[in-house]
Amino acid sequence: MAESLYEFDSGGDTDLVLVTNRLHFQWKRDLLWLGTDEETSTDDASAEHEESPRELSEDMEIVSEENACEEPAEDASYERFDEPLGEDQSTDGQIRMRLRVSSRHLILASRVFRAMLEGPFKEGSVPQSGRRQISASKWDPEALITLMNIIHGRHREVPRSLSLEALAHFAIVVDYYGCHEVVEVFANMWLKILERNRPSEYAKDCMLWLLTSWVFSHSDLFKCAMDMTLRQSRKLVVAMDLPIPGEVLSKIDQKRQEALTKFFEYVYNLFDSLCDQDHCSLECSCMLLGHLTKELKRNGILSPRVTSPFDGHSVKTVRAMVKEFKTLENWDDDHCVATGLYYRDEQKSVPTCNARTYLDPVVKSMTEGFHGLKLDDFSCLIDRN
């Protein structure tokens, strides 16, 4: 397939050459990556990390778009040439584009382009042809075209809305070239439209929200995506080659582990104390110990005991587990010599010595440390100048 030429400036002195495949965000378990179906399979990605402490535990469906390998639609607003340009032939499955642009526009909009074109790099030297060349790869074609339209003031060619995945592709390009300011108005417009459909579950879209809200500094959407990740991730999230700082993902997992540490330490301390001493009475302690033992064994956490980093467990799964603890019934009214109190659950009177009576308060308090985590906490990592 011959390369395509797009002119953003008829007098452009620079060619930006993009060679890429159609790339899609892939998601499985707690791993997010960007690649083609041909070059990266979920099995390969999982195998690559199987010896890592970040190995994954929750299966999630991979979502891919239809017609993944179609060429970009032809845009009549561009002066486009489809004839072969000498050696610029692309191989099967690849998309090759030449974007004729203005170096002055690039320099004003992007610190990275400025360094390339004004620094001691090959892009800064002017060849005999008089036109400099910048090479690029792995960018989404539409994302790069949209960015060049914005940089060159071709705002009528900029879409008024983007899908979440398209915006995530765009965010990756913007973050790499460091041109956040020039796209700010459009990014805010797209985010305002998209935020009507915030993610409802921890899956690929949640991570794309985290990515886009980070790149475009949208604090409210960032907090929404981060809170969902805090509660539902089961491991340290791995975002391969994507601009979500490792410090952000590590902080999320740190908070997850702190919450789970609080729960599992309490559970095992309660178990040990029931083995060593009576709580209310011998009868109560024996029944509570037996109840707790059976529930821990049924959920596979009795032996061996669960320890940090608690891979495979999330705040959400722990809450669901405790909620499913079976209820002890048919006790005498004076079962508890210490209090005689009852725990109300679904209109049934349940003894205070029931396992859930002890565990519900600690489950409720697990997320107390989550509320203060926000975008501003990572301001030292944000460099938008």
PDB file of N, CA and C in Angstrom, residues 235-332:
ATOM      1  N   LYS A 235      -5.016  -6.391  42.010  1.00  0.00           N
ATOM      2  CA  LYS A 235      -3.550  -6.414  41.981  1.00  0.00           C
ATOM      3  C   LYS A 235      -3.055  -5.023  41.659  1.00  0.00           C
ATOM      4  N   LEU A 236      -1.740  -4.885  41.640  1.00  0.00           N
ATOM      5  CA  LEU A 236      -1.135  -3.667  41.129  1.00  0.00           C
ATOM      6  C   LEU A 236      -1.440  -3.581  39.642  1.00  0.00           C
ATOM      7  N   VAL A 237      -2.107  -2.527  39.224  1.00  0.00           N
ATOM      8  CA  VAL A 237      -2.487  -2.368  37.823  1.00  0.00           C
ATOM      9  C   VAL A 237      -1.241  -2.101  36.984  1.00  0.00           C
ATOM     10  N   VAL A 238      -1.156  -2.749  35.844  1.00  0.00           N
ATOM     11  CA  VAL A 238      -0.053  -2.540  34.909  1.00  0.00           C
ATOM     12  C   VAL A 238      -0.604  -1.864  33.662  1.00  0.00           C
ATOM     13  N   ALA A 239      -0.125  -0.666  33.369  1.00  0.00           N
ATOM     14  CA  ALA A 239      -0.527   0.057  32.155  1.00  0.00           C
ATOM     15  C   ALA A 239       0.702   0.156  31.262  1.00  0.00           C
ATOM     16  N   MET A 240       0.852  -0.816  30.396  1.00  0.00           N
ATOM     17  CA  MET A 240       2.078  -0.934  29.606  1.00  0.00           C
ATOM     18  C   MET A 240       2.197   0.181  28.577  1.00  0.00           C
ATOM     19  N   ASP A 241       3.305   0.939  28.650  1.00  0.00           N
ATOM     20  CA  ASP A 241       3.632   1.952  27.642  1.00  0.00           C
ATOM     21  C   ASP A 241       2.560   3.026  27.508  1.00  0.00           C
ATOM     22  N   LEU A 242       1.752   3.221  28.520  1.00  0.00           N
ATOM     23  CA  LEU A 242       0.708   4.241  28.491  1.00  0.00           C
ATOM     24  C   LEU A 242       1.023   5.305  29.540  1.00  0.00           C
ATOM     25  N   PRO A 243       0.647   6.554  29.278  1.00  0.00           N
ATOM     26  CA  PRO A 243       1.077   7.659  30.144  1.00  0.00           C
ATOM     27  C   PRO A 243       0.287   7.798  31.441  1.00  0.00           C
ATOM     28  N   ILE A 244       0.157   6.704  32.183  1.00  0.00           N
ATOM     29  CA  ILE A 244      -0.326   6.777  33.558  1.00  0.00           C
ATOM     30  C   ILE A 244       0.890   6.513  34.435  1.00  0.00           C
ATOM     31  N   PRO A 245       1.360   7.497  35.191  1.00  0.00           N
ATOM     32  CA  PRO A 245       2.594   7.315  35.955  1.00  0.00           C
ATOM     33  C   PRO A 245       2.535   6.111  36.886  1.00  0.00           C
ATOM     34  N   GLY A 246       3.652   5.415  36.986  1.00  0.00           N
ATOM     35  CA  GLY A 246       3.721   4.276  37.888  1.00  0.00           C
ATOM     36  C   GLY A 246       3.448   4.667  39.324  1.00  0.00           C
ATOM     37  N   GLU A 247       3.809   5.917  39.687  1.00  0.00           N
ATOM     38  CA  GLU A 247       3.559   6.379  41.052  1.00  0.00           C
ATOM     39  C   GLU A 247       2.068   6.426  41.364  1.00  0.00           C
ATOM     40  N   VAL A 248       1.263   6.784  40.374  1.00  0.00           N
ATOM     41  CA  VAL A 248      -0.192   6.831  40.573  1.00  0.00           C
ATOM     42  C   VAL A 248      -0.733   5.419  40.798  1.00  0.00           C
ATOM     43  N   LEU A 249      -0.333   4.491  39.947  1.00  0.00           N
ATOM     44  CA  LEU A 249      -0.816   3.116  40.073  1.00  0.00           C
ATOM     45  C   LEU A 249      -0.302   2.463  41.356  1.00  0.00           C
ATOM     46  N   SER A 250       0.928   2.786  41.742  1.00  0.00           N
ATOM     47  CA  SER A 250       1.476   2.233  42.985  1.00  0.00           C
ATOM     48  C   SER A 250       0.731   2.768  44.202  1.00  0.00           C
ATOM     49  N   LYS A 251       0.368   4.050  44.159  1.00  0.00           N
ATOM     50  CA  LYS A 251      -0.376   4.645  45.271  1.00  0.00           C
ATOM     51  C   LYS A 251      -1.750   4.005  45.401  1.00  0.00           C
ATOM     52  N   ILE A 252      -2.392   3.752  44.274  1.00  0.00           N
ATOM     53  CA  ILE A 252      -3.692   3.079  44.294  1.00  0.00           C
ATOM     54  C   ILE A 252      -3.560   1.698  44.935  1.00  0.00           C
ATOM     55  N   ASP A 253      -2.530   0.952  44.536  1.00  0.00           N
ATOM     56  CA  ASP A 253      -2.370  -0.389  45.096  1.00  0.00           C
ATOM     57  C   ASP A 253      -1.962  -0.333  46.560  1.00  0.00           C
ATOM     58  N   GLN A 254      -1.196   0.683  46.940  1.00  0.00           N
ATOM     59  CA  GLN A 254      -0.829   0.846  48.350  1.00  0.00           C
ATOM     60  C   GLN A 254      -2.075   1.024  49.218  1.00  0.00           C
ATOM     61  N   LYS A 255      -3.003   1.866  48.754  1.00  0.00           N
ATOM     62  CA  LYS A 255      -4.246   2.085  49.495  1.00  0.00           C
ATOM     63  C   LYS A 255      -5.096   0.812  49.535  1.00  0.00           C
ATOM     64  N   ARG A 256      -5.110   0.081  48.423  1.00  0.00           N
ATOM     65  CA  ARG A 256      -5.842  -1.195  48.395  1.00  0.00           C
ATOM     66  C   ARG A 256      -5.274  -2.150  49.433  1.00  0.00           C
ATOM     67  N   GLN A 257      -3.945  -2.257  49.475  1.00  0.00           N
ATOM     68  CA  GLN A 257      -3.313  -3.171  50.416  1.00  0.00           C
ATOM     69  C   GLN A 257      -3.534  -2.742  51.861  1.00  0.00           C
ATOM     70  N   GLU A 258      -3.525  -1.436  52.114  1.00  0.00           N
ATOM     71  CA  GLU A 258      -3.769  -0.951  53.474  1.00  0.00           C
ATOM     72  C   GLU A 258      -5.166  -1.338  53.944  1.00  0.00           C
ATOM     73  N   ALA A 259      -6.146  -1.200  53.054  1.00  0.00           N
ATOM     74  CA  ALA A 259      -7.522  -1.556  53.411  1.00  0.00           C
ATOM     75  C   ALA A 259      -7.650  -3.052  53.669  1.00  0.00           C
ATOM     76  N   LEU A 260      -7.025  -3.855  52.819  1.00  0.00           N
ATOM     77  CA  LEU A 260      -7.121  -5.303  52.979  1.00  0.00           C
ATOM     78  C   LEU A 260      -6.319  -5.782  54.187  1.00  0.00           C
ATOM     79  N   THR A 261      -5.217  -5.114  54.485  1.00  0.00           N
ATOM     80  CA  THR A 261      -4.447  -5.449  55.687  1.00  0.00           C
ATOM     81  C   THR A 261      -5.309  -5.278  56.930  1.00  0.00           C
ATOM     82  N   LYS A 262      -6.046  -4.173  56.986  1.00  0.00           N
ATOM     83  CA  LYS A 262      -6.935  -3.916  58.123  1.00  0.00           C
ATOM     84  C   LYS A 262      -7.942  -5.054  58.290  1.00  0.00           C
ATOM     85  N   PHE A 263      -8.500  -5.516  57.185  1.00  0.00           N
ATOM     86  CA  PHE A 263      -9.517  -6.570  57.262  1.00  0.00           C
ATOM     87  C   PHE A 263      -8.916  -7.909  57.653  1.00  0.00           C
ATOM     88  N   PHE A 264      -7.890  -8.352  56.930  1.00  0.00           N
ATOM     89  CA  PHE A 264      -7.369  -9.697  57.170  1.00  0.00           C
ATOM     90  C   PHE A 264      -6.669  -9.806  58.524  1.00  0.00           C
ATOM     91  N   GLU A 265      -6.000  -8.745  58.973  1.00  0.00           N
ATOM     92  CA  GLU A 265      -5.408  -8.782  60.307  1.00  0.00           C
ATOM     93  C   GLU A 265      -6.490  -8.940  61.368  1.00  0.00           C
ATOM     94  N   TYR A 266      -7.584  -8.230  61.190  1.00  0.00           N
ATOM     95  CA  TYR A 266      -8.682  -8.337  62.153  1.00  0.00           C
ATOM     96  C   TYR A 266      -9.273  -9.746  62.148  1.00  0.00           C
ATOM     97  N   VAL A 267      -9.500 -10.300  60.967  1.00  0.00           N
ATOM     98  CA  VAL A 267     -10.090 -11.640  60.858  1.00  0.00           C
ATOM     99  C   VAL A 267      -9.222 -12.677  61.557  1.00  0.00           C
ATOM    100  N   TYR A 268      -7.927 -12.653  61.276  1.00  0.00           N
ATOM    101  CA  TYR A 268      -7.055 -13.677  61.848  1.00  0.00           C
ATOM    102  C   TYR A 268      -6.806 -13.438  63.336  1.00  0.00           C
ATOM    103  N   ASN A 269      -6.783 -12.187  63.774  1.00  0.00           N
ATOM    104  CA  ASN A 269      -6.665 -11.911  65.212  1.00  0.00           C
ATOM    105  C   ASN A 269      -7.907 -12.395  65.956  1.00  0.00           C
ATOM    106  N   LEU A 270      -9.079 -12.202  65.346  1.00  0.00           N
ATOM    107  CA  LEU A 270     -10.313 -12.700  65.946  1.00  0.00           C
ATOM    108  C   LEU A 270     -10.287 -14.218  66.038  1.00  0.00           C
ATOM    109  N   PHE A 271      -9.837 -14.853  64.989  1.00  0.00           N
ATOM    110  CA  PHE A 271      -9.750 -16.322  64.978  1.00  0.00           C
ATOM    111  C   PHE A 271      -8.825 -16.806  66.094  1.00  0.00           C
ATOM    112  N   ASP A 272      -7.650 -16.188  66.210  1.00  0.00           N
ATOM    113  CA  ASP A 272      -6.685 -16.608  67.231  1.00  0.00           C
ATOM    114  C   ASP A 272      -7.218 -16.369  68.638  1.00  0.00           C
ATOM    115  N   SER A 273      -7.871 -15.241  68.837  1.00  0.00           N
ATOM    116  CA  SER A 273      -8.386 -14.940  70.177  1.00  0.00           C
ATOM    117  C   SER A 273      -9.501 -15.899  70.570  1.00  0.00           C
ATOM    118  N   LEU A 274     -10.306 -16.328  69.607  1.00  0.00           N
ATOM    119  CA  LEU A 274     -11.358 -17.303  69.897  1.00  0.00           C
ATOM    120  C   LEU A 274     -10.768 -18.665  70.253  1.00  0.00           C
ATOM    121  N   CYS A 275      -9.617 -18.982  69.667  1.00  0.00           N
ATOM    122  CA  CYS A 275      -8.947 -20.241  69.998  1.00  0.00           C
ATOM    123  C   CYS A 275      -8.369 -20.206  71.411  1.00  0.00           C
ATOM    124  N   ASP A 276      -7.939 -19.019  71.849  1.00  0.00           N
ATOM    125  CA  ASP A 276      -7.206 -18.906  73.110  1.00  0.00           C
ATOM    126  C   ASP A 276      -8.076 -18.539  74.303  1.00  0.00           C
ATOM    127  N   GLN A 277      -9.204 -17.873  74.077  1.00  0.00           N
ATOM    128  CA  GLN A 277      -9.998 -17.414  75.212  1.00  0.00           C
ATOM    129  C   GLN A 277     -11.466 -17.315  74.830  1.00  0.00           C
ATOM    130  N   ASP A 278     -12.320 -17.253  75.850  1.00  0.00           N
ATOM    131  CA  ASP A 278     -13.751 -17.112  75.628  1.00  0.00           C
ATOM    132  C   ASP A 278     -14.112 -15.639  75.496  1.00  0.00           C
ATOM    133  N   HIS A 279     -15.059 -15.335  74.617  1.00  0.00           N
ATOM    134  CA  HIS A 279     -15.512 -13.957  74.446  1.00  0.00           C
ATOM    135  C   HIS A 279     -16.679 -13.663  75.380  1.00  0.00           C
ATOM    136  N   CYS A 280     -17.812 -14.271  75.132  1.00  0.00           N
ATOM    137  CA  CYS A 280     -18.980 -14.063  75.994  1.00  0.00           C
ATOM    138  C   CYS A 280     -19.112 -15.228  76.976  1.00  0.00           C
ATOM    139  N   SER A 281     -19.068 -16.380  76.409  1.00  0.00           N
ATOM    140  CA  SER A 281     -19.158 -17.611  77.189  1.00  0.00           C
ATOM    141  C   SER A 281     -18.501 -18.699  76.370  1.00  0.00           C
ATOM    142  N   LEU A 282     -18.263 -19.830  76.995  1.00  0.00           N
ATOM    143  CA  LEU A 282     -17.656 -20.941  76.273  1.00  0.00           C
ATOM    144  C   LEU A 282     -18.526 -21.349  75.097  1.00  0.00           C
ATOM    145  N   GLU A 283     -19.840 -21.387  75.327  1.00  0.00           N
ATOM    146  CA  GLU A 283     -20.751 -21.803  74.269  1.00  0.00           C
ATOM    147  C   GLU A 283     -20.711 -20.833  73.086  1.00  0.00           C
ATOM    148  N   CYS A 284     -20.762 -19.544  73.410  1.00  0.00           N
ATOM    149  CA  CYS A 284     -20.725 -18.533  72.342  1.00  0.00           C
ATOM    150  C   CYS A 284     -19.418 -18.593  71.565  1.00  0.00           C
ATOM    151  N   SER A 285     -18.313 -18.687  72.295  1.00  0.00           N
ATOM    152  CA  SER A 285     -17.006 -18.687  71.645  1.00  0.00           C
ATOM    153  C   SER A 285     -16.832 -19.901  70.749  1.00  0.00           C
ATOM    154  N   CYS A 286     -17.292 -21.052  71.214  1.00  0.00           N
ATOM    155  CA  CYS A 286     -17.166 -22.269  70.407  1.00  0.00           C
ATOM    156  C   CYS A 286     -17.987 -22.170  69.125  1.00  0.00           C
ATOM    157  N   MET A 287     -19.206 -21.666  69.248  1.00  0.00           N
ATOM    158  CA  MET A 287     -20.045 -21.551  68.056  1.00  0.00           C
ATOM    159  C   MET A 287     -19.503 -20.499  67.097  1.00  0.00           C
ATOM    160  N   LEU A 288     -19.013 -19.385  67.653  1.00  0.00           N
ATOM    161  CA  LEU A 288     -18.452 -18.340  66.796  1.00  0.00           C
ATOM    162  C   LEU A 288     -17.183 -18.830  66.112  1.00  0.00           C
ATOM    163  N   LEU A 289     -16.328 -19.542  66.854  1.00  0.00           N
ATOM    164  CA  LEU A 289     -15.106 -20.084  66.262  1.00  0.00           C
ATOM    165  C   LEU A 289     -15.440 -21.081  65.157  1.00  0.00           C
ATOM    166  N   GLY A 290     -16.391 -21.939  65.415  1.00  0.00           N
ATOM    167  CA  GLY A 290     -16.781 -22.897  64.387  1.00  0.00           C
ATOM    168  C   GLY A 290     -17.375 -22.215  63.165  1.00  0.00           C
ATOM    169  N   HIS A 291     -18.207 -21.225  63.419  1.00  0.00           N
ATOM    170  CA  HIS A 291     -18.816 -20.467  62.316  1.00  0.00           C
ATOM    171  C   HIS A 291     -17.746 -19.776  61.478  1.00  0.00           C
ATOM    172  N   LEU A 292     -16.821 -19.095  62.158  1.00  0.00           N
ATOM    173  CA  LEU A 292     -15.765 -18.372  61.449  1.00  0.00           C
ATOM    174  C   LEU A 292     -14.863 -19.336  60.687  1.00  0.00           C
ATOM    175  N   THR A 293     -14.531 -20.469  61.305  1.00  0.00           N
ATOM    176  CA  THR A 293     -13.665 -21.458  60.657  1.00  0.00           C
ATOM    177  C   THR A 293     -14.295 -21.973  59.367  1.00  0.00           C
ATOM    178  N   LYS A 294     -15.565 -22.312  59.428  1.00  0.00           N
ATOM    179  CA  LYS A 294     -16.244 -22.841  58.243  1.00  0.00           C
ATOM    180  C   LYS A 294     -16.314 -21.797  57.127  1.00  0.00           C
ATOM    181  N   GLU A 295     -16.571 -20.537  57.482  1.00  0.00           N
ATOM    182  CA  GLU A 295     -16.674 -19.496  56.457  1.00  0.00           C
ATOM    183  C   GLU A 295     -15.313 -19.185  55.840  1.00  0.00           C
ATOM    184  N   LEU A 296     -14.279 -19.144  56.659  1.00  0.00           N
ATOM    185  CA  LEU A 296     -12.941 -18.886  56.116  1.00  0.00           C
ATOM    186  C   LEU A 296     -12.501 -20.025  55.204  1.00  0.00           C
ATOM    187  N   LYS A 297     -12.801 -21.255  55.608  1.00  0.00           N
ATOM    188  CA  LYS A 297     -12.432 -22.402  54.772  1.00  0.00           C
ATOM    189  C   LYS A 297     -13.240 -22.406  53.483  1.00  0.00           C
ATOM    190  N   ARG A 298     -14.524 -22.091  53.576  1.00  0.00           N
ATOM    191  CA  ARG A 298     -15.388 -22.077  52.384  1.00  0.00           C
ATOM    192  C   ARG A 298     -14.901 -21.061  51.362  1.00  0.00           C
ATOM    193  N   ASN A 299     -14.314 -19.972  51.830  1.00  0.00           N
ATOM    194  CA  ASN A 299     -13.820 -18.921  50.937  1.00  0.00           C
ATOM    195  C   ASN A 299     -12.333 -19.057  50.618  1.00  0.00           C
ATOM    196  N   GLY A 300     -11.709 -20.151  51.085  1.00  0.00           N
ATOM    197  CA  GLY A 300     -10.325 -20.430  50.731  1.00  0.00           C
ATOM    198  C   GLY A 300      -9.296 -19.529  51.374  1.00  0.00           C
ATOM    199  N   ILE A 301      -9.621 -18.950  52.535  1.00  0.00           N
ATOM    200  CA  ILE A 301      -8.668 -18.036  53.185  1.00  0.00           C
ATOM    201  C   ILE A 301      -8.317 -18.485  54.604  1.00  0.00           C
ATOM    202  N   LEU A 302      -8.656 -19.741  54.958  1.00  0.00           N
ATOM    203  CA  LEU A 302      -8.316 -20.235  56.295  1.00  0.00           C
ATOM    204  C   LEU A 302      -6.849 -20.620  56.375  1.00  0.00           C
ATOM    205  N   SER A 303      -6.410 -21.445  55.432  1.00  0.00           N
ATOM    206  CA  SER A 303      -5.022 -21.884  55.398  1.00  0.00           C
ATOM    207  C   SER A 303      -4.644 -22.233  53.957  1.00  0.00           C
ATOM    208  N   PRO A 304      -3.553 -21.664  53.471  1.00  0.00           N
ATOM    209  CA  PRO A 304      -2.692 -20.694  54.157  1.00  0.00           C
ATOM    210  C   PRO A 304      -3.367 -19.337  54.297  1.00  0.00           C
ATOM    211  N   ARG A 305      -2.911 -18.571  55.256  1.00  0.00           N
ATOM    212  CA  ARG A 305      -3.502 -17.262  55.488  1.00  0.00           C
ATOM    213  C   ARG A 305      -3.111 -16.282  54.379  1.00  0.00           C
ATOM    214  N   VAL A 306      -4.030 -15.409  54.080  1.00  0.00           N
ATOM    215  CA  VAL A 306      -3.797 -14.414  53.025  1.00  0.00           C
ATOM    216  C   VAL A 306      -2.877 -13.325  53.564  1.00  0.00           C
ATOM    217  N   THR A 307      -1.854 -13.004  52.803  1.00  0.00           N
ATOM    218  CA  THR A 307      -0.898 -11.975  53.217  1.00  0.00           C
ATOM    219  C   THR A 307      -0.678 -10.976  52.087  1.00  0.00           C
ATOM    220  N   SER A 308      -0.031  -9.876  52.429  1.00  0.00           N
ATOM    221  CA  SER A 308       0.300  -8.857  51.434  1.00  0.00           C
ATOM    222  C   SER A 308       1.138  -9.488  50.322  1.00  0.00           C
ATOM    223  N   PRO A 309       0.895  -9.134  49.061  1.00  0.00           N
ATOM    224  CA  PRO A 309       0.106  -8.009  48.538  1.00  0.00           C
ATOM    225  C   PRO A 309      -1.363  -8.331  48.257  1.00  0.00           C
ATOM    226  N   PHE A 310      -1.890  -9.450  48.801  1.00  0.00           N
ATOM    227  CA  PHE A 310      -3.319  -9.783  48.685  1.00  0.00           C
ATOM    228  C   PHE A 310      -3.781  -9.902  47.232  1.00  0.00           C
ATOM    229  N   ASP A 311      -2.927 -10.471  46.407  1.00  0.00           N
ATOM    230  CA  ASP A 311      -3.289 -10.636  44.995  1.00  0.00           C
ATOM    231  C   ASP A 311      -4.548 -11.492  44.864  1.00  0.00           C
ATOM    232  N   GLY A 312      -5.455 -11.032  44.019  1.00  0.00           N
ATOM    233  CA  GLY A 312      -6.711 -11.737  43.814  1.00  0.00           C
ATOM    234  C   GLY A 312      -7.836 -11.247  44.700  1.00  0.00           C
ATOM    235  N   HIS A 313      -7.536 -10.315  45.600  1.00  0.00           N
ATOM    236  CA  HIS A 313      -8.560  -9.800  46.511  1.00  0.00           C
ATOM    237  C   HIS A 313      -8.712  -8.293  46.327  1.00  0.00           C
ATOM    238  N   SER A 314      -9.935  -7.837  46.416  1.00  0.00           N
ATOM    239  CA  SER A 314     -10.224  -6.403  46.358  1.00  0.00           C
ATOM    240  C   SER A 314     -11.164  -6.048  47.493  1.00  0.00           C
ATOM    241  N   VAL A 315     -11.330  -4.759  47.725  1.00  0.00           N
ATOM    242  CA  VAL A 315     -12.288  -4.311  48.735  1.00  0.00           C
ATOM    243  C   VAL A 315     -13.685  -4.812  48.379  1.00  0.00           C
ATOM    244  N   LYS A 316     -13.998  -4.777  47.100  1.00  0.00           N
ATOM    245  CA  LYS A 316     -15.326  -5.224  46.662  1.00  0.00           C
ATOM    246  C   LYS A 316     -15.531  -6.711  46.925  1.00  0.00           C
ATOM    247  N   THR A 317     -14.537  -7.543  46.617  1.00  0.00           N
ATOM    248  CA  THR A 317     -14.708  -8.986  46.815  1.00  0.00           C
ATOM    249  C   THR A 317     -14.792  -9.336  48.293  1.00  0.00           C
ATOM    250  N   VAL A 318     -14.051  -8.611  49.139  1.00  0.00           N
ATOM    251  CA  VAL A 318     -14.109  -8.867  50.581  1.00  0.00           C
ATOM    252  C   VAL A 318     -15.488  -8.516  51.129  1.00  0.00           C
ATOM    253  N   ARG A 319     -16.019  -7.388  50.698  1.00  0.00           N
ATOM    254  CA  ARG A 319     -17.362  -7.004  51.142  1.00  0.00           C
ATOM    255  C   ARG A 319     -18.396  -8.048  50.725  1.00  0.00           C
ATOM    256  N   ALA A 320     -18.292  -8.504  49.480  1.00  0.00           N
ATOM    257  CA  ALA A 320     -19.237  -9.511  48.991  1.00  0.00           C
ATOM    258  C   ALA A 320     -19.096 -10.818  49.762  1.00  0.00           C
ATOM    259  N   MET A 321     -17.852 -11.176  50.106  1.00  0.00           N
ATOM    260  CA  MET A 321     -17.609 -12.414  50.847  1.00  0.00           C
ATOM    261  C   MET A 321     -18.270 -12.370  52.224  1.00  0.00           C
ATOM    262  N   VAL A 322     -18.071 -11.279  52.944  1.00  0.00           N
ATOM    263  CA  VAL A 322     -18.645 -11.162  54.286  1.00  0.00           C
ATOM    264  C   VAL A 322     -20.168 -11.129  54.220  1.00  0.00           C
ATOM    265  N   LYS A 323     -20.683 -10.466  53.207  1.00  0.00           N
ATOM    266  CA  LYS A 323     -22.139 -10.395  53.053  1.00  0.00           C
ATOM    267  C   LYS A 323     -22.745 -11.777  52.855  1.00  0.00           C
ATOM    268  N   GLU A 324     -21.964 -12.703  52.287  1.00  0.00           N
ATOM    269  CA  GLU A 324     -22.455 -14.056  52.021  1.00  0.00           C
ATOM    270  C   GLU A 324     -22.214 -15.013  53.186  1.00  0.00           C
ATOM    271  N   PHE A 325     -21.608 -14.518  54.271  1.00  0.00           N
ATOM    272  CA  PHE A 325     -21.439 -15.386  55.441  1.00  0.00           C
ATOM    273  C   PHE A 325     -22.812 -15.895  55.883  1.00  0.00           C
ATOM    274  N   LYS A 326     -22.908 -17.169  56.131  1.00  0.00           N
ATOM    275  CA  LYS A 326     -24.183 -17.749  56.547  1.00  0.00           C
ATOM    276  C   LYS A 326     -24.537 -17.275  57.957  1.00  0.00           C
ATOM    277  N   THR A 327     -25.828 -17.207  58.233  1.00  0.00           N
ATOM    278  CA  THR A 327     -26.321 -16.688  59.500  1.00  0.00           C
ATOM    279  C   THR A 327     -26.694 -17.829  60.439  1.00  0.00           C
ATOM    280  N   LEU A 328     -26.254 -17.721  61.698  1.00  0.00           N
ATOM    281  CA  LEU A 328     -26.622 -18.709  62.712  1.00  0.00           C
ATOM    282  C   LEU A 328     -28.000 -18.369  63.268  1.00  0.00           C
ATOM    283  N   GLU A 329     -28.866 -19.362  63.337  1.00  0.00           N
ATOM    284  CA  GLU A 329     -30.222 -19.131  63.823  1.00  0.00           C
ATOM    285  C   GLU A 329     -30.569 -20.134  64.927  1.00  0.00           C
ATOM    286  N   ASN A 330     -31.792 -19.980  65.464  1.00  0.00           N
ATOM    287  CA  ASN A 330     -32.325 -20.895  66.480  1.00  0.00           C
ATOM    288  C   ASN A 330     -31.498 -20.906  67.757  1.00  0.00           C
ATOM    289  N   TRP A 331     -31.047 -19.729  68.161  1.00  0.00           N
ATOM    290  CA  TRP A 331     -30.365 -19.603  69.437  1.00  0.00           C
ATOM    291  C   TRP A 331     -31.387 -19.189  70.484  1.00  0.00           C
ATOM    292  N   ASP A 332     -31.078 -19.510  71.730  1.00  0.00           N
ATOM    293  CA  ASP A 332     -31.931 -19.051  72.821  1.00  0.00           C
ATOM    294  C   ASP A 332     -31.768 -17.557  73.014  1.00  0.00           C
TER     295      ASP A 332
END
